[in-house]
mmCIF file of C-alpha atoms and ligand atoms in Angstrom:
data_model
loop_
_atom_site.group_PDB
_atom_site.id
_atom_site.type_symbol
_atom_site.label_atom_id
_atom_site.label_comp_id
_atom_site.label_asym_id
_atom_site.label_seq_id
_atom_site.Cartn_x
_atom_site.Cartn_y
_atom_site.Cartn_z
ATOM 1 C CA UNK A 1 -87.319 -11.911 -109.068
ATOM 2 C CA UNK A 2 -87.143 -15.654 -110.108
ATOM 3 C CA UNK A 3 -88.737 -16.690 -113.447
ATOM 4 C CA UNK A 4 -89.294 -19.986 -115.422
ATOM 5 C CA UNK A 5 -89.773 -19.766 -118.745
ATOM 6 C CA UNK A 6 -91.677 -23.328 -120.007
ATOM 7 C CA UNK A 7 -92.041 -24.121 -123.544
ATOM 8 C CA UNK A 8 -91.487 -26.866 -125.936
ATOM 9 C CA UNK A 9 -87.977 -27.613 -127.856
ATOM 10 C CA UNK A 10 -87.679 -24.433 -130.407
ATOM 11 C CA UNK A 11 -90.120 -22.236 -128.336
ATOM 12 C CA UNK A 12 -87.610 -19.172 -127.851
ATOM 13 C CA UNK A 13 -86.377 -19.561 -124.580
ATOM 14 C CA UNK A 14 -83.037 -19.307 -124.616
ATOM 15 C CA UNK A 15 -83.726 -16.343 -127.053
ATOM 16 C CA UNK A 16 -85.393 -14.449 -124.700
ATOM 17 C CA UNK A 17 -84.089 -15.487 -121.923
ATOM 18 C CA UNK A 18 -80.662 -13.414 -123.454
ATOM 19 C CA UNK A 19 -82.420 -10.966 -123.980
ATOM 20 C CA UNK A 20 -83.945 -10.248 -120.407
ATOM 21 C CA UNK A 21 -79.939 -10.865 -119.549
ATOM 22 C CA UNK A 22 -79.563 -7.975 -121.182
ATOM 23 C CA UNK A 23 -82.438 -5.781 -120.511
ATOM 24 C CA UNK A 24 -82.602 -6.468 -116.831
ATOM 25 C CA UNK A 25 -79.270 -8.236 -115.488
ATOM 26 C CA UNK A 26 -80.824 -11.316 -114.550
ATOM 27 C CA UNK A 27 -79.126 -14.240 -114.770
ATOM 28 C CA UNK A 28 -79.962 -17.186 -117.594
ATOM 29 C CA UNK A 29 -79.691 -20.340 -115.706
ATOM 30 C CA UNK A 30 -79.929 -22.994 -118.838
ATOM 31 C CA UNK A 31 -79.695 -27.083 -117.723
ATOM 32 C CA UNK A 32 -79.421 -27.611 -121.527
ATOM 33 C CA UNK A 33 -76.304 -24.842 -121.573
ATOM 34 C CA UNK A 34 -75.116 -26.519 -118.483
ATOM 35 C CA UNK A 35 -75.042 -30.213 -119.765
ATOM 36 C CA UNK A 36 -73.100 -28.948 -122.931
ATOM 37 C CA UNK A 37 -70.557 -27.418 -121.366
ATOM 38 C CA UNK A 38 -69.648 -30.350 -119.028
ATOM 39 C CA UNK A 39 -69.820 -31.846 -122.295
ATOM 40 C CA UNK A 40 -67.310 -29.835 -124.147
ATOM 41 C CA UNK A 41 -65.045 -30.171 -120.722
ATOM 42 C CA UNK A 42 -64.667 -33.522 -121.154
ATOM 43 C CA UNK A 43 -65.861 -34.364 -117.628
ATOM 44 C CA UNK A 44 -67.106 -37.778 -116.834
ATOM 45 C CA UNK A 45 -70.620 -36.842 -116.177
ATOM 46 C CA UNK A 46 -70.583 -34.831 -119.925
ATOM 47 C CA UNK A 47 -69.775 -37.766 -121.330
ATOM 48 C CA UNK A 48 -72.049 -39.794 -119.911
ATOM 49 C CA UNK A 49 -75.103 -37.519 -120.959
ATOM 50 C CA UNK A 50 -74.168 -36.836 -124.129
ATOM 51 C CA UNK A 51 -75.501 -40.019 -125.536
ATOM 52 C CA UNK A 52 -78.884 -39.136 -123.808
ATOM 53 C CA UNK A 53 -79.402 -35.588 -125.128
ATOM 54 C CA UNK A 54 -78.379 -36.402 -128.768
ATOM 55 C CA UNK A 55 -81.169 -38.966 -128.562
ATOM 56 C CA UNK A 56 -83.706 -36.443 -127.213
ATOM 57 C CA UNK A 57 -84.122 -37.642 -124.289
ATOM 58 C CA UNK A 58 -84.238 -36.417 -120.724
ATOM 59 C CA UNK A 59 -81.289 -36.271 -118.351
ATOM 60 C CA UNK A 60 -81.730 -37.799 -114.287
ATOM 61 C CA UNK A 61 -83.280 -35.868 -112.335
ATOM 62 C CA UNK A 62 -80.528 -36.040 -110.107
ATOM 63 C CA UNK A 63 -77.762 -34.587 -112.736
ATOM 64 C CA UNK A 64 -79.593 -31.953 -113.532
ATOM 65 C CA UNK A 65 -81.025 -30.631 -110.162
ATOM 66 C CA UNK A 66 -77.099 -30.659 -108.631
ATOM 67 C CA UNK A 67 -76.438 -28.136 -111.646
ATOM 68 C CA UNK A 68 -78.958 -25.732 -110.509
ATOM 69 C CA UNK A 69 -78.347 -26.194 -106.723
ATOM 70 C CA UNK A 70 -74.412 -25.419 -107.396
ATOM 71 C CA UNK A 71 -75.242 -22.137 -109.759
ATOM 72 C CA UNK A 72 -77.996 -20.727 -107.092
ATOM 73 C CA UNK A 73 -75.091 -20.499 -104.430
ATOM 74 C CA UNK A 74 -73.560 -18.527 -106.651
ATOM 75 C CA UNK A 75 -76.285 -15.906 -107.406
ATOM 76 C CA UNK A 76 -75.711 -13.767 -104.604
ATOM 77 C CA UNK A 77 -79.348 -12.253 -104.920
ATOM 78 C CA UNK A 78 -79.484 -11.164 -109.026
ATOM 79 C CA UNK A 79 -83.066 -12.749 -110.397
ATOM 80 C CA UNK A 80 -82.911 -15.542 -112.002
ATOM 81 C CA UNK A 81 -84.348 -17.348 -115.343
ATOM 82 C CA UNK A 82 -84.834 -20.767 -115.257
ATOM 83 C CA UNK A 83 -84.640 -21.905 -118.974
ATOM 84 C CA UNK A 84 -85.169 -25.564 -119.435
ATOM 85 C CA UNK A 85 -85.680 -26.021 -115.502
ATOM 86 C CA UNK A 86 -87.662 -27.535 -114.358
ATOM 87 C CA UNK A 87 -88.692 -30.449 -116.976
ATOM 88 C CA UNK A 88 -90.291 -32.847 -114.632
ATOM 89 C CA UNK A 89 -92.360 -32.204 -111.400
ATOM 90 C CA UNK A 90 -89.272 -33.993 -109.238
ATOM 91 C CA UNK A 91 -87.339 -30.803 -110.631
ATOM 92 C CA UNK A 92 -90.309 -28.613 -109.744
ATOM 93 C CA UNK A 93 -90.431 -29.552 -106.258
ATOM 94 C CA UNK A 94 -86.538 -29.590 -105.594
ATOM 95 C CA UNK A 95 -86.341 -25.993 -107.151
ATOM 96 C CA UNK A 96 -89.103 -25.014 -104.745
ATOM 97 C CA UNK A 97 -87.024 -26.726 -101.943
ATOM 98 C CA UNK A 98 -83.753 -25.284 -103.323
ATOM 99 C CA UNK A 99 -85.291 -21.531 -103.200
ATOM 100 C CA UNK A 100 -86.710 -21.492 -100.212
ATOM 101 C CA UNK A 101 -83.969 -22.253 -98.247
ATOM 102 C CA UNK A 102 -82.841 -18.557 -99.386
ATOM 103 C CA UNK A 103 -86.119 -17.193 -98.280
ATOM 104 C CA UNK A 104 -86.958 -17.161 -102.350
ATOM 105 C CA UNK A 105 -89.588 -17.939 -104.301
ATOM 106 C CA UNK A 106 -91.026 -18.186 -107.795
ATOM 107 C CA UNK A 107 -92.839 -14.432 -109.360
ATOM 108 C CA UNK A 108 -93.755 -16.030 -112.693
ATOM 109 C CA UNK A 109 -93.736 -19.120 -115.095
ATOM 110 C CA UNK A 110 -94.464 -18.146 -118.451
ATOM 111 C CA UNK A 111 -95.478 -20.708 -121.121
ATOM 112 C CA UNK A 112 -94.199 -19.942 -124.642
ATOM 113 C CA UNK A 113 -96.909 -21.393 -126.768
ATOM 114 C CA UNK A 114 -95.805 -22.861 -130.396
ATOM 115 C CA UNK A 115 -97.145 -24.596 -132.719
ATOM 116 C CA UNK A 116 -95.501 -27.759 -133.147
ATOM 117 C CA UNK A 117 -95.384 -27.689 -136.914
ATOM 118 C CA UNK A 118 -93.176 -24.665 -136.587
ATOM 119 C CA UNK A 119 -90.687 -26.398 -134.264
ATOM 120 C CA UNK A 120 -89.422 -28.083 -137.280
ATOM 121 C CA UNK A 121 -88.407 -24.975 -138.745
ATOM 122 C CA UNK A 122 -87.425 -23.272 -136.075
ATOM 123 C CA UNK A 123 -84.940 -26.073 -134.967
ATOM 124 C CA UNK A 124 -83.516 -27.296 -137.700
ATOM 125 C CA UNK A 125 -82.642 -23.712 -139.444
ATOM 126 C CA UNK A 126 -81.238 -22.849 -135.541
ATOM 127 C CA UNK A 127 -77.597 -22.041 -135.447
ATOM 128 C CA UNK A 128 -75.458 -20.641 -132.143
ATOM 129 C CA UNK A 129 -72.511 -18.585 -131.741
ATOM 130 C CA UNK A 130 -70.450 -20.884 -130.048
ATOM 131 C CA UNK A 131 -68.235 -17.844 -128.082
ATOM 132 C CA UNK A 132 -70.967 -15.924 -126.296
ATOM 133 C CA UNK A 133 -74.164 -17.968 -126.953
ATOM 134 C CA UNK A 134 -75.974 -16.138 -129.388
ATOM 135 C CA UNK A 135 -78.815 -17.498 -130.962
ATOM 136 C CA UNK A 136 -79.699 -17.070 -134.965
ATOM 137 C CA UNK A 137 -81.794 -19.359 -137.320
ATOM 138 C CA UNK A 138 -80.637 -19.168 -141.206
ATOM 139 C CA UNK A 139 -84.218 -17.731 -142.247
ATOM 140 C CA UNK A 140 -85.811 -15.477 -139.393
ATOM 141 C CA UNK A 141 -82.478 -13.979 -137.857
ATOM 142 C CA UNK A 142 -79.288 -14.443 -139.979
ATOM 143 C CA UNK A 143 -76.092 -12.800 -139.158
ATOM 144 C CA UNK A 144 -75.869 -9.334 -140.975
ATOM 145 C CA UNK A 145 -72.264 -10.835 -141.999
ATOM 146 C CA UNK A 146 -72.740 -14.358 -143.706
ATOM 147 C CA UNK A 147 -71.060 -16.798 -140.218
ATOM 148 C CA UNK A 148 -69.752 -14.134 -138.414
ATOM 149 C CA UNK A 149 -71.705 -13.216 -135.585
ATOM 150 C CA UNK A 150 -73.582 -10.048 -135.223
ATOM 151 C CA UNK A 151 -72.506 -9.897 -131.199
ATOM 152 C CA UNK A 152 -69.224 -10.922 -130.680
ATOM 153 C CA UNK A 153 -67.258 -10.942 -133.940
ATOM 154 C CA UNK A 154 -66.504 -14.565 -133.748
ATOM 155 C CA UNK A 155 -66.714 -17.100 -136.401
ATOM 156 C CA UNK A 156 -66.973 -20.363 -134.553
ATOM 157 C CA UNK A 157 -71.059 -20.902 -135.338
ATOM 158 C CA UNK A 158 -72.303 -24.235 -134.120
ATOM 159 C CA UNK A 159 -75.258 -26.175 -134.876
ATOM 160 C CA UNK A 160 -76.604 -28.658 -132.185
ATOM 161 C CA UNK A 161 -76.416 -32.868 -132.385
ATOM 162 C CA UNK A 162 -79.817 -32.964 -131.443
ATOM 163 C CA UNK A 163 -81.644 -30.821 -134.008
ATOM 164 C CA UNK A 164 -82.157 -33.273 -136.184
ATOM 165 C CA UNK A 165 -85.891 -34.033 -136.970
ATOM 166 C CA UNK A 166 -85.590 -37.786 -135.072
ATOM 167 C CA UNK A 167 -84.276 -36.052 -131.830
ATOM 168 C CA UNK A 168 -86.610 -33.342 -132.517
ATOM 169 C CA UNK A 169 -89.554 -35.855 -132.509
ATOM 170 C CA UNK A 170 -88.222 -37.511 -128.870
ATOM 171 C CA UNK A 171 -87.436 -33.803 -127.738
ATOM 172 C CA UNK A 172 -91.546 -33.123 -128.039
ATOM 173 C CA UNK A 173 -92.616 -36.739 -126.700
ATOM 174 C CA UNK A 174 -90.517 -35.996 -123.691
ATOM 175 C CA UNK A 175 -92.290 -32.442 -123.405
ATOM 176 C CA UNK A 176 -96.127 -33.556 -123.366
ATOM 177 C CA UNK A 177 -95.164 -36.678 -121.626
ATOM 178 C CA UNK A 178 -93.022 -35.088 -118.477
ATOM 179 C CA UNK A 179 -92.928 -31.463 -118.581
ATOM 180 C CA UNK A 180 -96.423 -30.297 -119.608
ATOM 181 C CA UNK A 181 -97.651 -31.637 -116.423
ATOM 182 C CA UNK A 182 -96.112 -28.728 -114.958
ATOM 183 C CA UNK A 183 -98.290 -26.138 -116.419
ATOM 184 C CA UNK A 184 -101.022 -27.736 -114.176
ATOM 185 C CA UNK A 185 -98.873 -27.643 -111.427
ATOM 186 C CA UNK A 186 -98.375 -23.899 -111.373
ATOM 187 C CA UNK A 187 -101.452 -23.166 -112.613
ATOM 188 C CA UNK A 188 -102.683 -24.714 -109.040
ATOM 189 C CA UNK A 189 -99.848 -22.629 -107.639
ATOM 190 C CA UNK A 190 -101.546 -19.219 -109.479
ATOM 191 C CA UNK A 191 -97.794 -19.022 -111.241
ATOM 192 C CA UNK A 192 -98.790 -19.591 -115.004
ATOM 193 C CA UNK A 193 -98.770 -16.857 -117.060
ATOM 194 C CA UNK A 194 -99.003 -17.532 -121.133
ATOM 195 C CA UNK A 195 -97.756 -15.476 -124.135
ATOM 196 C CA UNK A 196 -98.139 -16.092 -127.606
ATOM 197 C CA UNK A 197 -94.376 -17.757 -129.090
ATOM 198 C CA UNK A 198 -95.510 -18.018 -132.306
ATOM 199 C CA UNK A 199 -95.578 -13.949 -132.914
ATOM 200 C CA UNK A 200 -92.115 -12.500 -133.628
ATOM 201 C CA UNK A 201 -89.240 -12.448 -131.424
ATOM 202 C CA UNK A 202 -90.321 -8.547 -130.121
ATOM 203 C CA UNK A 203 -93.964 -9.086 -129.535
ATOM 204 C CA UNK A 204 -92.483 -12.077 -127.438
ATOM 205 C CA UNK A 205 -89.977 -9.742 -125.102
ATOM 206 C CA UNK A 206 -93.140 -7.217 -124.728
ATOM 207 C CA UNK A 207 -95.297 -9.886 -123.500
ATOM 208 C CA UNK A 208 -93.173 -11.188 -121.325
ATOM 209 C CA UNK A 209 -91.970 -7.958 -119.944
ATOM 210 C CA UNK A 210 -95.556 -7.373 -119.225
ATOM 211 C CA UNK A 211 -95.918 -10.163 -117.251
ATOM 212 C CA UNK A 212 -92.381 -9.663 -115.380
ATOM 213 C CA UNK A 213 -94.367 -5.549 -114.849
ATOM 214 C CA UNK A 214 -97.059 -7.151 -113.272
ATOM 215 C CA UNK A 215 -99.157 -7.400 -115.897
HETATM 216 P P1 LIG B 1 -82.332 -27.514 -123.973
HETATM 217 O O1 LIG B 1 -81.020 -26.970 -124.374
HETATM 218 O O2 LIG B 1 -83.046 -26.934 -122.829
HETATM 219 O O3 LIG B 1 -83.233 -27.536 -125.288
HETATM 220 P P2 LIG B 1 -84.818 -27.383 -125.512
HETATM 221 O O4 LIG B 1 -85.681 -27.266 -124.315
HETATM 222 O O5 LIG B 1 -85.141 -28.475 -126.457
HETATM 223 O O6 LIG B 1 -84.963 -25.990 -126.074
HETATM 224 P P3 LIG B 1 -84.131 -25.364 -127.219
HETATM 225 O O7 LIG B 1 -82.858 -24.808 -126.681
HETATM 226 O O8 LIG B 1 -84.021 -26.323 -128.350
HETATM 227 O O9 LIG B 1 -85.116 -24.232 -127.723
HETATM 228 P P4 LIG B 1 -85.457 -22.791 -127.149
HETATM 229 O O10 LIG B 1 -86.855 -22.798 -126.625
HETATM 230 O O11 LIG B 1 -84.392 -22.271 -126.247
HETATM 231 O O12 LIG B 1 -85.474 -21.992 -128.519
HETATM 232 P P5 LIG B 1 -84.441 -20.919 -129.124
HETATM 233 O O13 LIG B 1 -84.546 -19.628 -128.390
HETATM 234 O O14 LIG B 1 -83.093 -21.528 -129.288
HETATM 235 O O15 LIG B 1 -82.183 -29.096 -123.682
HETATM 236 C C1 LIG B 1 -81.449 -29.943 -124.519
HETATM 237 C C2 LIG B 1 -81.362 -31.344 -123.898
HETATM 238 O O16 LIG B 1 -80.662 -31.272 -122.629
HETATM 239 C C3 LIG B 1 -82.706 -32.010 -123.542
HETATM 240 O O17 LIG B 1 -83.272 -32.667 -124.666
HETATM 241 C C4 LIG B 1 -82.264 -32.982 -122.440
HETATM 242 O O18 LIG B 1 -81.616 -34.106 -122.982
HETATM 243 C C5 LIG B 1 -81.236 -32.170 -121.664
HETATM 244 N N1 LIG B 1 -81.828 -31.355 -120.586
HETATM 245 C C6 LIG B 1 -81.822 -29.992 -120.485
HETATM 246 N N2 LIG B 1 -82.457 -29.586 -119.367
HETATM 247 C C7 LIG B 1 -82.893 -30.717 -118.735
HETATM 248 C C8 LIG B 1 -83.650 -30.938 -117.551
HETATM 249 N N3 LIG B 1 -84.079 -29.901 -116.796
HETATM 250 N N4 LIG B 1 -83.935 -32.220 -117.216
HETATM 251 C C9 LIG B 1 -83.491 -33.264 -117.966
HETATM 252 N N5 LIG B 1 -82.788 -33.125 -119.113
HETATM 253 C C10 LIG B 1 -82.484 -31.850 -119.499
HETATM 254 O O19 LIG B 1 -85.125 -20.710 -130.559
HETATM 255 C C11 LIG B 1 -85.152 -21.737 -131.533
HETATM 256 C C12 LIG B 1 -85.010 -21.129 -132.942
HETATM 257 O O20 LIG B 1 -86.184 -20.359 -133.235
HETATM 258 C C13 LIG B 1 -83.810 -20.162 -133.078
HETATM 259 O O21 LIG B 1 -83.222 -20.330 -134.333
HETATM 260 C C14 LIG B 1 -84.445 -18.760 -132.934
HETATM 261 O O22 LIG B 1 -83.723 -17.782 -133.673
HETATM 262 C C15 LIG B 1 -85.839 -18.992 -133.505
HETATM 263 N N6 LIG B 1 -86.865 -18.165 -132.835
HETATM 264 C C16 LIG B 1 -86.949 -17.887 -131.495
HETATM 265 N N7 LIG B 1 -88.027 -17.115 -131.247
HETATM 266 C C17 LIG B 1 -88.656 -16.935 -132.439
HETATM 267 C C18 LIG B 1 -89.840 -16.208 -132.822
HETATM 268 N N8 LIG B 1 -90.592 -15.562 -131.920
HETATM 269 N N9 LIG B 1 -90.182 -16.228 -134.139
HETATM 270 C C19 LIG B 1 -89.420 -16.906 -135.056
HETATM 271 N N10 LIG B 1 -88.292 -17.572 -134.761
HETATM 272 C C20 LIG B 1 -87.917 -17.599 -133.448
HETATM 273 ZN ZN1 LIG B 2 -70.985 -14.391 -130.611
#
């Protein structure tokens, strides 16, 4: 089963998207994850986005639909969550190109639905573990140890260069502008399922495992 999860900057994907990792061995497949690690490798094409996602702005098309094509070869047949992907309907099309070259296809999108005066918050208290990925925000899910994560006992907790309230303000431009056209597109595609993002972080997983159910 292949999922997208769609939702603005600070919705909860890549929170729940770790946590159907763990509930159901599917695999996270994160563009913005991607992009910072090329970044932190010091490759030529990290360097050469950075710039563009500290701004808020959206990576080529191109870039970011190689990523994807390289990690589905490597799937060997687990599900997959698309987090971040696709942002524009270019991306939407290649993905549907990409899959069904394997015979695969898309069960679900799910739209995370925020308000966007709670992005603020919800970005700019964020913090990661910068070993295994978790996510925490200083107010709704601390650490249980003050910086020392709750997962993997590490102490190397990172904040991101783009959740600032400027970026945070191109981030959301870029979403209504290029990527909410895609909740039309798989609505026409009878793909779009909605749950409420705004309730707390296990009413979330429950709706979403509903819709993953069937439901
Ligand atoms: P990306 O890394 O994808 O960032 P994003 O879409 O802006 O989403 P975030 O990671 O900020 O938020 P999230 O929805 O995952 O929320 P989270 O779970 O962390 O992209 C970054 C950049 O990379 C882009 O701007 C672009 O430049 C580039 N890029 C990436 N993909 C691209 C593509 N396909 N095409 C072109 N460019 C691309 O949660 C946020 C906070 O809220 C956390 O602190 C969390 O603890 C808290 N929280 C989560 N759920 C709840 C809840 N239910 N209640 C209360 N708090 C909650
Ligand atoms: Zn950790």
């Amino acid at each position: 089963m292949n999922i997208i999860l769609i939702g603005p900057p600070g919705a909860g994907k890549g929170t729940q998207a770790k946590r159907l990792v763990a509930e159901r061995g599917m695999v996270q497949l994160s563009t913005g994850d991607m992009l910072r690690e090329a970044k932190t490798s010091g490759s030529e094409m990290g360097q050469r986005v950075a710039d563009v996602m500290a701004r808020g702005e959206l990576v080529t098309d191109e870039i970011v639909i190689g990523l994807i094509a390289e990690k589905l070869d490597t799937l060997n047949g687990a599900g997959a969550i698309f987090d971040g992907f696709p942002r524009t309907l270019a991306q939407a099309d290649a993905l549907g190109d990409l899959l069904e070259r394997t015979g695969q296809q898309i069960s679900a999108v799910v739209e995370m639905r925020v308000d966007d005066e709670a992005l603020v918050d919800r970005i700019t208290g964020r913090f990661t573990c910068g070993d295994c990925g978790e996510v925490y925000h200083d107010r709704t899910r601390p650490t249980v140890r003050p910086g020392i994560c709750d997962v993997c006992g590490s102490d190397n907790m990172q904040r991101r260069a783009d959740d600032t309230e400027d970026a945070l303000r191109r981030r959301l431009m870029e979403y209504y502008k290029q990527t909410a056209p895609l909740l039309g597109y798989y609505y026409a595609h009878d793909r779009l399922r909605r749950v409420d993002g705004m309730a707390p972080m296990d009413q979330v997983s429950a709706e979403i495992g509903a819709v993953l159910n069937g439901g």
